[in-house]
CSV table of C-alpha atoms and ligand atoms in Angstrom, one decimal:
chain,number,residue,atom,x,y,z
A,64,UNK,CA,0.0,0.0,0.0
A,65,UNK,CA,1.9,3.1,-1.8
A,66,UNK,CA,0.8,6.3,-1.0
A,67,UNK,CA,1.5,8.9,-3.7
A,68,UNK,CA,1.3,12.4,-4.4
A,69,UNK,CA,-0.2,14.6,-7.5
A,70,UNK,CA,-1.9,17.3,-9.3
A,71,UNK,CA,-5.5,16.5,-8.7
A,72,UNK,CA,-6.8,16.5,-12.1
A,73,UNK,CA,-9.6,19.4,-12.9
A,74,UNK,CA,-11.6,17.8,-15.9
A,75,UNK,CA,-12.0,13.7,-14.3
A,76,UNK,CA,-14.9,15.1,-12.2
A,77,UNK,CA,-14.6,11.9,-10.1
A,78,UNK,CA,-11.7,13.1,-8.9
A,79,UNK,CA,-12.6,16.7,-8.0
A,80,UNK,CA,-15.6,14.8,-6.4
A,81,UNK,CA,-13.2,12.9,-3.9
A,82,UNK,CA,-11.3,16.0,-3.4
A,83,UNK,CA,-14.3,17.5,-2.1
A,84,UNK,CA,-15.5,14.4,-0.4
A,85,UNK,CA,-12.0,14.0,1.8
A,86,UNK,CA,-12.2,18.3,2.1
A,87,UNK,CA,-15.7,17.9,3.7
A,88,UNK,CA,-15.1,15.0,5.8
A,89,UNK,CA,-12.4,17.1,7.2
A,90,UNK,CA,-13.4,20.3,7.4
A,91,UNK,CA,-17.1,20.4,7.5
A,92,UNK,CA,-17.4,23.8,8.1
A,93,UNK,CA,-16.7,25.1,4.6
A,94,UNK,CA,-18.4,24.6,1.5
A,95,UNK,CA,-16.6,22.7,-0.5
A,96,UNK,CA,-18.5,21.9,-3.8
A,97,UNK,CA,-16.5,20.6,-7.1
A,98,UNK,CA,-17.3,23.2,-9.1
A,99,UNK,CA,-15.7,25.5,-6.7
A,100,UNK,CA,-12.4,23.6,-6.1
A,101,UNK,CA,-12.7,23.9,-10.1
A,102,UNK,CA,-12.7,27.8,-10.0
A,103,UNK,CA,-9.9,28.1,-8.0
A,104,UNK,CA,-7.6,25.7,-9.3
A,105,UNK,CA,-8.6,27.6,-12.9
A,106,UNK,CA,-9.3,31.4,-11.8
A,107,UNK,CA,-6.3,32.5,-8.6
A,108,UNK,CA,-3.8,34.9,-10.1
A,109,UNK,CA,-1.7,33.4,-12.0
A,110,UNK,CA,1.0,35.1,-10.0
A,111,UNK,CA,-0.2,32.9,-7.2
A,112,UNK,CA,1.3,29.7,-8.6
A,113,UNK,CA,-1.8,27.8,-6.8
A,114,UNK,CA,-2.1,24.1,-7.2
A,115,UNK,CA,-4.3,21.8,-5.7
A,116,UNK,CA,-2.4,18.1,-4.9
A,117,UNK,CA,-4.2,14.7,-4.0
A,118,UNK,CA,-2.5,11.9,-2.0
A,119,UNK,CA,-3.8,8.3,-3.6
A,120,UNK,CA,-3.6,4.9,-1.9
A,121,UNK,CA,-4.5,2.4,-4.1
A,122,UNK,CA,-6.6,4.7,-6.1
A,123,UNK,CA,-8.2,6.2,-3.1
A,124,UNK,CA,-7.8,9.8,-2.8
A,125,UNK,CA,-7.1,10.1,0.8
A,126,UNK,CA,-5.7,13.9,1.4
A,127,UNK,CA,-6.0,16.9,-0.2
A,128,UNK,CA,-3.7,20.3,-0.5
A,129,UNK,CA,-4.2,24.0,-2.0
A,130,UNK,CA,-0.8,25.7,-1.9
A,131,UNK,CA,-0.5,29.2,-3.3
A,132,UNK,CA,1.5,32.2,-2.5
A,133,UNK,CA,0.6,35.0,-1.1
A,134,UNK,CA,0.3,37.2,-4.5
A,135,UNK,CA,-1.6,40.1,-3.1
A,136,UNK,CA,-0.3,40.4,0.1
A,137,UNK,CA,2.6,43.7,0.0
A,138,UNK,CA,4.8,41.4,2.1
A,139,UNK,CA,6.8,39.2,-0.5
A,140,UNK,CA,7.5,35.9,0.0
A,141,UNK,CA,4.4,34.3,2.0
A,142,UNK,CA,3.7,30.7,0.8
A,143,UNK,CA,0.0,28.9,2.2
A,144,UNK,CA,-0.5,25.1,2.2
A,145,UNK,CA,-4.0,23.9,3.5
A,146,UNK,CA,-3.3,20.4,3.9
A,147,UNK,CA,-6.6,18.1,5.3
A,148,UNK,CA,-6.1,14.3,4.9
A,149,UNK,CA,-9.4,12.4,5.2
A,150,UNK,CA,-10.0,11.8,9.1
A,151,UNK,CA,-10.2,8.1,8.9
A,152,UNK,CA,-7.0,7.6,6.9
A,153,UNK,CA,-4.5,9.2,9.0
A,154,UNK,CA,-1.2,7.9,10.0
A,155,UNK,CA,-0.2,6.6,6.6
A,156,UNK,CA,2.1,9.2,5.5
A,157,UNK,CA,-0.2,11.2,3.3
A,158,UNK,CA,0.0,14.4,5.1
A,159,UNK,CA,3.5,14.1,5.5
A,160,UNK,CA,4.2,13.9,1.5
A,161,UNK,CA,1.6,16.7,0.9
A,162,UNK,CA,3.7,19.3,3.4
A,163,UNK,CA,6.9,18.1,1.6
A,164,UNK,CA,5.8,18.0,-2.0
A,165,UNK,CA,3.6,21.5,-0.9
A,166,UNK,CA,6.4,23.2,0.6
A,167,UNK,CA,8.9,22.2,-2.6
A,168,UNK,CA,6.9,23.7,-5.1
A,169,UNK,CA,6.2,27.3,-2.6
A,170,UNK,CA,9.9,27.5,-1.8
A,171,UNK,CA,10.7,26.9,-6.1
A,172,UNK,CA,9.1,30.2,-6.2
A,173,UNK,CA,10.7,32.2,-3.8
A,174,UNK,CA,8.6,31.7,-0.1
A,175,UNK,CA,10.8,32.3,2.6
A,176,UNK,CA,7.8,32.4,5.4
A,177,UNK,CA,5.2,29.7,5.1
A,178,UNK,CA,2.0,29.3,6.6
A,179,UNK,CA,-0.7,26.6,7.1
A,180,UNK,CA,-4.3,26.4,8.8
A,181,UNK,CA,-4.7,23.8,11.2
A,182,UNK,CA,-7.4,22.4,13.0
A,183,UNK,CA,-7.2,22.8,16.8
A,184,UNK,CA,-6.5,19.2,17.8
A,185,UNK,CA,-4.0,17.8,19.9
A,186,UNK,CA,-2.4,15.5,17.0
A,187,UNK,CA,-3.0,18.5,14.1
A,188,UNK,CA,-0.9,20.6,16.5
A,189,UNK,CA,1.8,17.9,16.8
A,190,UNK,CA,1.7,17.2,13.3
A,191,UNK,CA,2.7,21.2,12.3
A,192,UNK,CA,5.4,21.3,14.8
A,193,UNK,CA,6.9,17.9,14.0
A,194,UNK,CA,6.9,19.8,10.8
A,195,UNK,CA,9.1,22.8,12.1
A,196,UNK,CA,5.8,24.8,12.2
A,197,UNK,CA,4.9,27.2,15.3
A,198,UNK,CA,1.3,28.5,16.3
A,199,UNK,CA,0.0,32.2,15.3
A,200,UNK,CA,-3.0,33.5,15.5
A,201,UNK,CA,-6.8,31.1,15.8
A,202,UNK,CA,-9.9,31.8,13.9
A,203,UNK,CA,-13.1,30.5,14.8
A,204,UNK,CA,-15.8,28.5,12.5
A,205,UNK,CA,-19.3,29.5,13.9
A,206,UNK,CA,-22.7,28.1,12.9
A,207,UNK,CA,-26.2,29.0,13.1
A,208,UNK,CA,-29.5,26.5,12.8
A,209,UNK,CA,-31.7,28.5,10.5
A,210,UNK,CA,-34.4,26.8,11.5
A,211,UNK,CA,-34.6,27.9,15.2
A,212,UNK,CA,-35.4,30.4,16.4
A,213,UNK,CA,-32.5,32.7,17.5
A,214,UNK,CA,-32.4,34.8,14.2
A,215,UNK,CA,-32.9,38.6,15.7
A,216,UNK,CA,-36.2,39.9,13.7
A,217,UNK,CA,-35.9,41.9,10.4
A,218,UNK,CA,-35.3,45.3,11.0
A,219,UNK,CA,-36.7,48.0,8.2
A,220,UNK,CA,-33.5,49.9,7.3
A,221,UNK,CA,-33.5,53.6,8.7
A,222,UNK,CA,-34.3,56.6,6.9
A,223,UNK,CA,-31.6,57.6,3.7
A,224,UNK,CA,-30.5,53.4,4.1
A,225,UNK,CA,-31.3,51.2,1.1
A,226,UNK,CA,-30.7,47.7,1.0
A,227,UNK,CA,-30.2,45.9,-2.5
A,228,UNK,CA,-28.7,42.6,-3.8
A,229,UNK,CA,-25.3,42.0,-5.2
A,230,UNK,CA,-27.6,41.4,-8.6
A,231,UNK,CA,-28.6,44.6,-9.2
A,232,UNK,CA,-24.9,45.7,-9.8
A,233,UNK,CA,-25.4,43.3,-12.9
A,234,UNK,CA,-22.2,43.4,-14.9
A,235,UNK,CA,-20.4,46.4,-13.4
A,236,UNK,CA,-19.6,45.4,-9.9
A,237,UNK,CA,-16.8,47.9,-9.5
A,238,UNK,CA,-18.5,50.1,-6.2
A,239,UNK,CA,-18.4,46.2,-4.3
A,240,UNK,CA,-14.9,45.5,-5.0
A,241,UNK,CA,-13.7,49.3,-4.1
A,242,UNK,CA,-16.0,48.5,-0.6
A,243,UNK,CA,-14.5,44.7,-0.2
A,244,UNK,CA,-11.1,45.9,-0.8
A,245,UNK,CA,-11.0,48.5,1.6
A,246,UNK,CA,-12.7,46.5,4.3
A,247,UNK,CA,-10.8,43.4,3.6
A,248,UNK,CA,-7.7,45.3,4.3
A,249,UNK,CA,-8.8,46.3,7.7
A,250,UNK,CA,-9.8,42.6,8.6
A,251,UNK,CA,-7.5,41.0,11.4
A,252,UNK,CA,-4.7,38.7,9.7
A,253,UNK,CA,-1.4,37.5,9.6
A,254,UNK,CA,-1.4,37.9,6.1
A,255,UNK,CA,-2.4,41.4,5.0
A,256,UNK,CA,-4.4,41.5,1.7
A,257,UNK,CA,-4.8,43.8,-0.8
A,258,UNK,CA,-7.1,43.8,-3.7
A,259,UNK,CA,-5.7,46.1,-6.7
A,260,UNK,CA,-6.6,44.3,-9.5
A,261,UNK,CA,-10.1,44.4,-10.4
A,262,UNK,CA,-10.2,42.3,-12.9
A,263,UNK,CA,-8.6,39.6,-10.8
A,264,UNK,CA,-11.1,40.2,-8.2
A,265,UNK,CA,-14.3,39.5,-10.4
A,266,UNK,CA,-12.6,36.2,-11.9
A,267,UNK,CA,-12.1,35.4,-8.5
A,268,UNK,CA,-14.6,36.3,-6.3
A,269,UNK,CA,-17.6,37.7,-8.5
A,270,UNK,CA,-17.4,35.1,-10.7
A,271,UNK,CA,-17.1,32.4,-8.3
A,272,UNK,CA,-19.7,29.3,-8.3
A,273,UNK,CA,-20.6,29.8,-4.8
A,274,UNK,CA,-21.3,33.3,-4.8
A,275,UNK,CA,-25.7,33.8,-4.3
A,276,UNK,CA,-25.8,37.4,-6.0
A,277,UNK,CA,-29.4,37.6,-4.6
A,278,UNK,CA,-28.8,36.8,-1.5
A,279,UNK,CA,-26.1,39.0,-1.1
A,280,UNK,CA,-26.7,42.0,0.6
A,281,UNK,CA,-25.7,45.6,0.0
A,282,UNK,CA,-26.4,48.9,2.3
A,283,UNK,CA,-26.5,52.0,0.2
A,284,UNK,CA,-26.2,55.3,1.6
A,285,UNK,CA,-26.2,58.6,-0.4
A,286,UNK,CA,-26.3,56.2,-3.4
A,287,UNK,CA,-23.2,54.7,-2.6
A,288,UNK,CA,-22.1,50.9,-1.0
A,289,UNK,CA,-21.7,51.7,2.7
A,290,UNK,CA,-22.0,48.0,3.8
A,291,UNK,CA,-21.9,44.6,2.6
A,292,UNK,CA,-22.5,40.8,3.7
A,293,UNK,CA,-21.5,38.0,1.0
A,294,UNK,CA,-23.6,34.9,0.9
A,295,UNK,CA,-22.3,31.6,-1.0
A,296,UNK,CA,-24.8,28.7,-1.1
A,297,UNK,CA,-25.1,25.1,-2.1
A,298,UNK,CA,-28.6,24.8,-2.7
A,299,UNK,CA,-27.9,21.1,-2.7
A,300,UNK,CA,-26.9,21.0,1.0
A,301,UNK,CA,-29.1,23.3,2.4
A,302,UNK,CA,-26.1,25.5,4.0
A,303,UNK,CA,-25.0,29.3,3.5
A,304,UNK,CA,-22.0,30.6,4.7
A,305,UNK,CA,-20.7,34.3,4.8
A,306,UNK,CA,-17.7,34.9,2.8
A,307,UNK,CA,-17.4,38.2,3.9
A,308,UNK,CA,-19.0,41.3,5.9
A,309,UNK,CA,-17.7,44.7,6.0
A,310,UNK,CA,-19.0,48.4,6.1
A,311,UNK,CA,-16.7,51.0,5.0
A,312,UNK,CA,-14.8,53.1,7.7
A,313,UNK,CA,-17.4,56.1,7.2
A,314,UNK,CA,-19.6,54.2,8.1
A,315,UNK,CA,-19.1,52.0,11.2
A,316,UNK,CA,-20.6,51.5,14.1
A,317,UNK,CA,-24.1,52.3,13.0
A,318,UNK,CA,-25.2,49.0,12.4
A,319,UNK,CA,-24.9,48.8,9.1
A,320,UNK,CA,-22.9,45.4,9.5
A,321,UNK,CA,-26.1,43.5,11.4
A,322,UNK,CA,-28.5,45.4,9.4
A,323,UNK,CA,-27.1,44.1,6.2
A,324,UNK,CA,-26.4,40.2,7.2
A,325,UNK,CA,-30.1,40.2,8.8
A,326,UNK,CA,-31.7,40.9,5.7
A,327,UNK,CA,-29.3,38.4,4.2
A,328,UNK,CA,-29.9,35.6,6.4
A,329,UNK,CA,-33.8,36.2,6.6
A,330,UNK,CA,-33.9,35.8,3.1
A,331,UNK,CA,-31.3,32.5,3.0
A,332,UNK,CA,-34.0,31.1,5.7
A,333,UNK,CA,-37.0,32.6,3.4
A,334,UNK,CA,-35.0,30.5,0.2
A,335,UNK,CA,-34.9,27.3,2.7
A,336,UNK,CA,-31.6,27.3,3.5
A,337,UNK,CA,-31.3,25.6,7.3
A,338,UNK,CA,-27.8,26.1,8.2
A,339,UNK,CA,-25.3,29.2,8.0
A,340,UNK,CA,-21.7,29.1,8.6
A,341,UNK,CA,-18.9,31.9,8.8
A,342,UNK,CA,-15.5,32.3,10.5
A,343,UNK,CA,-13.7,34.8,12.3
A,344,UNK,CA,-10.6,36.0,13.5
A,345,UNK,CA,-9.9,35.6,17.3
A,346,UNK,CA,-9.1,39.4,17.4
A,347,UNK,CA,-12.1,40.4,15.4
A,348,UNK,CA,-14.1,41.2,18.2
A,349,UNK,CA,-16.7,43.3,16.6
A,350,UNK,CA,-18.1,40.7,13.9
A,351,UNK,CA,-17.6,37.9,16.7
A,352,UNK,CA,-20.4,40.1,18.7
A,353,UNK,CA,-22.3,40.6,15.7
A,354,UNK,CA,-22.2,36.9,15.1
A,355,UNK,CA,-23.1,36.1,18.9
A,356,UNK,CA,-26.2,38.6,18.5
A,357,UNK,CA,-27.4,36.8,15.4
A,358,UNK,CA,-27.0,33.4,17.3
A,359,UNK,CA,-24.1,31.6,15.9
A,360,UNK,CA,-22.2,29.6,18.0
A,361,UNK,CA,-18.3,28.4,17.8
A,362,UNK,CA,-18.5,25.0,16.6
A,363,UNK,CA,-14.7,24.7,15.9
A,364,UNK,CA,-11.4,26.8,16.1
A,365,UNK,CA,-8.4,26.7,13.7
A,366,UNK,CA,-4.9,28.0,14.6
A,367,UNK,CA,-2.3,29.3,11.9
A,368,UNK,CA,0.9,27.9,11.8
A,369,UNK,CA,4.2,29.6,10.6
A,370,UNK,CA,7.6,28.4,9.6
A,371,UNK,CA,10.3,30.6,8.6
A,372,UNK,CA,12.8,29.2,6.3
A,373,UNK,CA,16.8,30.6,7.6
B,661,LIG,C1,-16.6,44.2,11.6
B,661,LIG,C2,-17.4,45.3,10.8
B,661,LIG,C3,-18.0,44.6,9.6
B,661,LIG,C4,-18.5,45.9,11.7
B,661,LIG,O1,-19.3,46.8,11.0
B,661,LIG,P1,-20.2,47.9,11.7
B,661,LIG,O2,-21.1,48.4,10.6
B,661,LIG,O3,-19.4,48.9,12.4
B,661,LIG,O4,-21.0,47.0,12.7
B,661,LIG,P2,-22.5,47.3,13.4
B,661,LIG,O5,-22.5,48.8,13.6
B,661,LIG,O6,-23.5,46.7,12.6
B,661,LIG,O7,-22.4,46.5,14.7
B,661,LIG,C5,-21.6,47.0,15.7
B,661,LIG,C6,-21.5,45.9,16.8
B,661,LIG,O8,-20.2,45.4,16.8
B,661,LIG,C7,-19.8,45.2,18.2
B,661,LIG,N1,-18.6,46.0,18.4
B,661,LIG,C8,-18.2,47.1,17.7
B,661,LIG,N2,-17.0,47.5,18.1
B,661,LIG,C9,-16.6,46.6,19.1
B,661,LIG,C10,-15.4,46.4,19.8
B,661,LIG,N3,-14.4,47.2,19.7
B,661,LIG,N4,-15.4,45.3,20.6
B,661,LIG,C11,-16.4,44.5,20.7
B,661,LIG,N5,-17.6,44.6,20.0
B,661,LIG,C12,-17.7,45.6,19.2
B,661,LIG,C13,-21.0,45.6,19.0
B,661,LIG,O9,-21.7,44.4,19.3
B,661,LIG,C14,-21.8,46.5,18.1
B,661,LIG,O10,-23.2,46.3,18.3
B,661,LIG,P3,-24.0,47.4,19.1
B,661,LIG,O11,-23.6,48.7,18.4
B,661,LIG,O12,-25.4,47.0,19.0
B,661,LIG,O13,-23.4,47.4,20.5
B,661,LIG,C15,-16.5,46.4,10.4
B,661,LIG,O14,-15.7,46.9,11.5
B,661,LIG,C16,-15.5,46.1,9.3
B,661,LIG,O15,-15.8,46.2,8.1
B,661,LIG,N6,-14.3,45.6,9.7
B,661,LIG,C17,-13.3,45.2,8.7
B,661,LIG,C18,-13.7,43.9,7.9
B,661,LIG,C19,-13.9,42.7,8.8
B,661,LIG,O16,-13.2,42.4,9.7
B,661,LIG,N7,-15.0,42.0,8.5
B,661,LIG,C20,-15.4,40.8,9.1
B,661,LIG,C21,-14.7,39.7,8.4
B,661,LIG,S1,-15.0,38.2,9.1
């Protein structure tokens, strides 16, 4: 029993199937649908130099990696590998060729820092610092049951506040990537982001399968995106999960933030949509409040892990 390491292989849709399979087994807090590991593979910056690996055993796919660098980040030479081996085939050596064969290709092309999300588990943790890795910051995965009762009722947006869906930008989303990229910037990380590039960011992000352009919601004011919540959905599954929330700096602390993810999430529940995931930051304590008010609880925690190369 050989296990083995390569590209997965983006047109054998059984194989992008079992990539998803082992990626939700292990991490079911994401969405992880084929046509979306598809999208990425096909549509990250080229600059990123992203790959997604496999590990096989016996023509199992057991583990999975996506291994990128961090392109837009203004600090050169930041390499990611997510590595998540299926949780009933550990201990066979896959996740141990996936770091090596991950960390080859990100130091071919220049990383010198290295970084990798890790599920907070005893033998996760010993696994990244058997690997030379040491703990960073933790981000949370929270959940809400759509179908309690918790959801805070719908609040009619207050006077000169107008609430619309990402679909009425139809094809010239430019006023949402001005708002995500300035709020993105301000959201706690060890990897600062910035977007530049719009055209990169609607390959990305507004063309990406996930994305629910009706169900994501937009707070103008004066005309202009003040706030924003991003909804992905797999219909198939039932769940919704917030890819991102932010309100403009002008604009804070007026509830624009729970205003605009109410109406989102009363609509995902009014769509039937049962579940509704997101993640956050340890230091983001403001959306971890707003996240508490609407109900969500922590249902996991992930830590990031770092290795610096001499
Ligand atoms: C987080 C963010 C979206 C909040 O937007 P906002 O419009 O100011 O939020 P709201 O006014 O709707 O809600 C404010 C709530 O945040 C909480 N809050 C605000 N500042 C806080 C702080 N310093 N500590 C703890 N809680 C805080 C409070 O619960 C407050 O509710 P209250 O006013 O009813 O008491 C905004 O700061 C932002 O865009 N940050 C950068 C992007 C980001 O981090 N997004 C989240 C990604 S996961």
């Amino acid at each position: 029993m050989t296990v083995t390491v390569r590209d997965l292989r983006p047109d054998d849709r059984a194989d992008v199937e079992s990539f998803a399979h082992v990626r939700h087994l292990a991490l079911p807090h994401i969405l992880w649908t084929p046509d979306a590991i598809v999208h990425r593979l096909a549509h990250t910056h080229p600059d990123a130099r992203f790959r997604s690996l496999v590990a096989e055993e016996d023509g199992e796919v057991i583990g999975s990696a996506q291994v990128q660098l961090a392109y837009d980040s203004p600090e050169p030479g930041q390499g990611m590998l997510n590595i998540y081996v299926r949780p009933d085939r550990t201990h066979r050596g896959a996740g141990t060729l996936l770091v090596r064969a991950s960390e080859e290709h990100l130091t071919a092309h220049g990383a010198t820092k290295l970084l990798a999300w890790v599920l907070d588990e005893p033998a996760n943790r010993a696994f990244a610092e058997r690997h030379g890795y040491r703990a960073s910051r933790s981000a949370h995965f929270l959940r809400l049951d759509l179908t309690g009762k918790t959801l805070p009722p719908l609040q009619s947006p207050p006077p000169g506040i107008e609430l619309r869906s990402a679909a009425d930008f139809g094809d010239d989303p430019r006023p949402l990537f001005e708002l995500d990229a300035e709020t993105t910037s301000d959201e706690p990380s060890d990897v600062e982001t910035e977007f530049t590039d719009y055209e990169t960011w609607v390959e990305e992000n507004w063309k990406h399968p996930l994305l629910d352009r009706e169900l994501t919601t937009v707070a103008f004011v004066k005309g202009r995106p003040a706030a924003f919540s991003v909804a992905w959905t797999d219909p198939a599954t039932g769940r919704y999960a917030t890819a991102m929330t932010g309100t403009a700096r002008a604009h804070r602390g007026r509830g624009l933030a729970k205003l605009t993810k109410n109406a989102s999430l009363h609509r995902a529940r009014a769509a039937g949509y049962t579940t509704a995931l997101t993640g956050n930051d340890v230091g983001n304590q403001p959306m971890l409040a707003i996240n508490k008010w609407f109900g969500y609880e922590i249902c996991a925690s992930e830590v990031r892990y770092v290795r610096e190369l001499g």
